[in-house]
């Protein structure tokens, strides 16, 4: 079974977290002035919306390559609805604009990406999140 691991640690001099996987990194923070946040990076809701949209964009490209077709442009907006205390995501809507280089209708490509996106397919099923205390640090 494949496993993806990422790491996060505090960003020195701030209350933000620096996260990385391989040679890629990102900053997670709260909005400026909120619970010590400095607005240095994305909050959790933004990261979740980016994961939904980013995975979908990648899958569009994977499917296009597999089919031997070329995408001229892609633009995706993700609207993440939240409610409650603690605040939880209650739904997401993606608005997709996709233009094929040959002018063909991208709908079947969009449908297949929707039906095979790892993040988009995982969230409705729910996943357990275990938390344990590590040593050191």
CSV table of C-alpha atoms in Angstrom, one decimal:
chain,number,residue,atom,x,y,z
A,1,UNK,CA,0.0,0.0,0.0
A,2,UNK,CA,1.5,3.4,-1.0
A,3,UNK,CA,2.1,5.9,1.8
A,4,UNK,CA,2.9,9.6,1.5
A,5,UNK,CA,4.6,11.3,4.4
A,6,UNK,CA,5.1,15.0,5.0
A,7,UNK,CA,6.8,16.8,7.8
A,8,UNK,CA,6.0,20.1,9.6
A,9,UNK,CA,7.8,22.1,12.2
A,10,UNK,CA,7.6,25.5,13.8
A,11,UNK,CA,9.0,28.4,11.7
A,12,UNK,CA,11.5,30.0,14.0
A,13,UNK,CA,10.5,33.4,15.3
A,14,UNK,CA,6.8,32.8,14.4
A,15,UNK,CA,3.9,30.6,15.5
A,16,UNK,CA,3.5,29.4,11.9
A,17,UNK,CA,4.5,25.9,10.7
A,18,UNK,CA,6.8,25.0,7.8
A,19,UNK,CA,5.7,21.9,6.0
A,20,UNK,CA,7.7,19.9,3.4
A,21,UNK,CA,7.7,16.8,1.3
A,22,UNK,CA,10.9,16.2,-0.6
A,23,UNK,CA,12.2,19.5,-1.9
A,24,UNK,CA,8.8,21.2,-1.8
A,25,UNK,CA,7.7,23.4,1.1
A,26,UNK,CA,4.7,25.4,2.3
A,27,UNK,CA,3.9,27.6,5.3
A,28,UNK,CA,0.7,27.1,7.3
A,29,UNK,CA,-0.4,30.0,9.5
A,30,UNK,CA,-3.4,31.7,10.9
A,31,UNK,CA,-4.6,35.1,9.6
A,32,UNK,CA,-2.6,38.0,11.0
A,33,UNK,CA,-3.7,38.9,14.5
A,34,UNK,CA,-5.7,35.7,15.0
A,35,UNK,CA,-4.4,33.4,17.7
A,36,UNK,CA,-0.8,34.5,17.2
A,37,UNK,CA,-1.0,34.2,13.4
A,38,UNK,CA,1.1,36.4,11.2
A,39,UNK,CA,-0.6,35.6,7.9
A,40,UNK,CA,2.6,34.1,6.6
A,41,UNK,CA,0.9,31.2,4.8
A,42,UNK,CA,-2.3,29.3,4.1
A,43,UNK,CA,-4.7,28.3,6.9
A,44,UNK,CA,-6.1,24.8,7.1
A,45,UNK,CA,-9.3,25.5,5.1
A,46,UNK,CA,-7.2,27.0,2.3
A,47,UNK,CA,-4.9,24.0,2.4
A,48,UNK,CA,-7.9,21.7,2.2
A,49,UNK,CA,-9.4,23.6,-0.8
A,50,UNK,CA,-6.0,23.7,-2.5
A,51,UNK,CA,-5.6,19.9,-2.0
A,52,UNK,CA,-9.1,19.3,-3.6
A,53,UNK,CA,-8.4,21.6,-6.6
A,54,UNK,CA,-4.7,20.7,-7.0
A,55,UNK,CA,-5.4,17.0,-7.0
A,56,UNK,CA,-8.2,17.5,-9.6
A,57,UNK,CA,-5.9,19.6,-11.8
A,58,UNK,CA,-3.2,17.0,-11.7
A,59,UNK,CA,-5.7,14.2,-12.5
A,60,UNK,CA,-6.9,16.2,-15.5
A,61,UNK,CA,-3.4,16.3,-16.8
A,62,UNK,CA,-2.8,12.6,-16.1
A,63,UNK,CA,-5.9,11.6,-17.9
A,64,UNK,CA,-5.2,13.9,-20.9
A,65,UNK,CA,-1.7,12.4,-21.2
A,66,UNK,CA,-3.1,8.9,-21.0
A,67,UNK,CA,-5.6,9.7,-23.7
A,68,UNK,CA,-3.0,11.4,-25.9
A,69,UNK,CA,-4.9,14.7,-25.9
A,70,UNK,CA,-3.6,18.2,-25.0
A,71,UNK,CA,-5.2,20.7,-22.6
A,72,UNK,CA,-4.7,24.3,-23.7
A,73,UNK,CA,-5.7,25.9,-20.4
A,74,UNK,CA,-7.2,25.0,-17.0
A,75,UNK,CA,-8.7,27.2,-14.3
A,76,UNK,CA,-10.3,25.8,-11.2
A,77,UNK,CA,-12.0,27.6,-8.3
A,78,UNK,CA,-12.8,25.7,-5.2
A,79,UNK,CA,-15.5,27.0,-2.8
A,80,UNK,CA,-15.2,25.3,0.6
A,81,UNK,CA,-18.3,25.5,2.9
A,82,UNK,CA,-17.7,25.3,6.7
A,83,UNK,CA,-19.8,25.5,9.8
A,84,UNK,CA,-19.8,24.6,13.5
A,85,UNK,CA,-17.6,24.8,16.5
A,86,UNK,CA,-15.1,23.3,16.0
A,87,UNK,CA,-15.3,24.6,12.4
A,88,UNK,CA,-15.5,21.7,9.9
A,89,UNK,CA,-15.8,21.5,6.2
A,90,UNK,CA,-19.3,20.6,5.2
A,91,UNK,CA,-18.9,20.6,1.4
A,92,UNK,CA,-16.9,21.7,-1.5
A,93,UNK,CA,-17.8,23.0,-5.0
A,94,UNK,CA,-15.3,23.2,-7.9
A,95,UNK,CA,-15.9,25.4,-10.9
A,96,UNK,CA,-13.8,24.1,-13.8
A,97,UNK,CA,-12.8,25.9,-17.0
A,98,UNK,CA,-10.9,23.7,-19.3
A,99,UNK,CA,-10.0,24.3,-23.0
A,100,UNK,CA,-8.6,21.6,-25.2
A,101,UNK,CA,-6.0,22.4,-27.7
A,102,UNK,CA,-8.0,20.9,-30.5
A,103,UNK,CA,-11.2,22.7,-29.5
A,104,UNK,CA,-13.0,19.5,-28.5
A,105,UNK,CA,-15.4,19.3,-25.5
A,106,UNK,CA,-13.5,18.6,-22.3
A,107,UNK,CA,-16.5,17.2,-20.4
A,108,UNK,CA,-15.5,13.6,-20.5
A,109,UNK,CA,-12.0,14.5,-19.2
A,110,UNK,CA,-13.5,16.6,-16.4
A,111,UNK,CA,-15.9,13.8,-15.5
A,112,UNK,CA,-13.2,11.2,-15.3
A,113,UNK,CA,-11.0,13.4,-13.2
A,114,UNK,CA,-13.9,14.0,-10.8
A,115,UNK,CA,-14.5,10.3,-10.5
A,116,UNK,CA,-10.8,9.4,-10.0
A,117,UNK,CA,-9.3,12.3,-8.0
A,118,UNK,CA,-7.7,10.8,-4.9
A,119,UNK,CA,-8.6,13.8,-2.6
A,120,UNK,CA,-12.0,14.4,-4.1
A,121,UNK,CA,-12.9,10.7,-3.8
A,122,UNK,CA,-11.4,10.2,-0.3
A,123,UNK,CA,-13.1,13.1,1.5
A,124,UNK,CA,-16.7,11.9,1.0
A,125,UNK,CA,-15.7,8.5,2.4
A,126,UNK,CA,-13.9,10.0,5.4
A,127,UNK,CA,-10.6,8.8,6.7
A,128,UNK,CA,-9.5,8.2,10.3
A,129,UNK,CA,-6.8,10.5,11.6
A,130,UNK,CA,-4.7,9.0,14.5
A,131,UNK,CA,-2.6,11.3,16.7
A,132,UNK,CA,0.3,10.1,18.8
A,133,UNK,CA,3.0,11.8,20.8
A,134,UNK,CA,6.5,11.5,19.4
A,135,UNK,CA,9.9,11.7,21.2
A,136,UNK,CA,12.3,14.6,21.0
A,137,UNK,CA,11.9,17.9,19.7
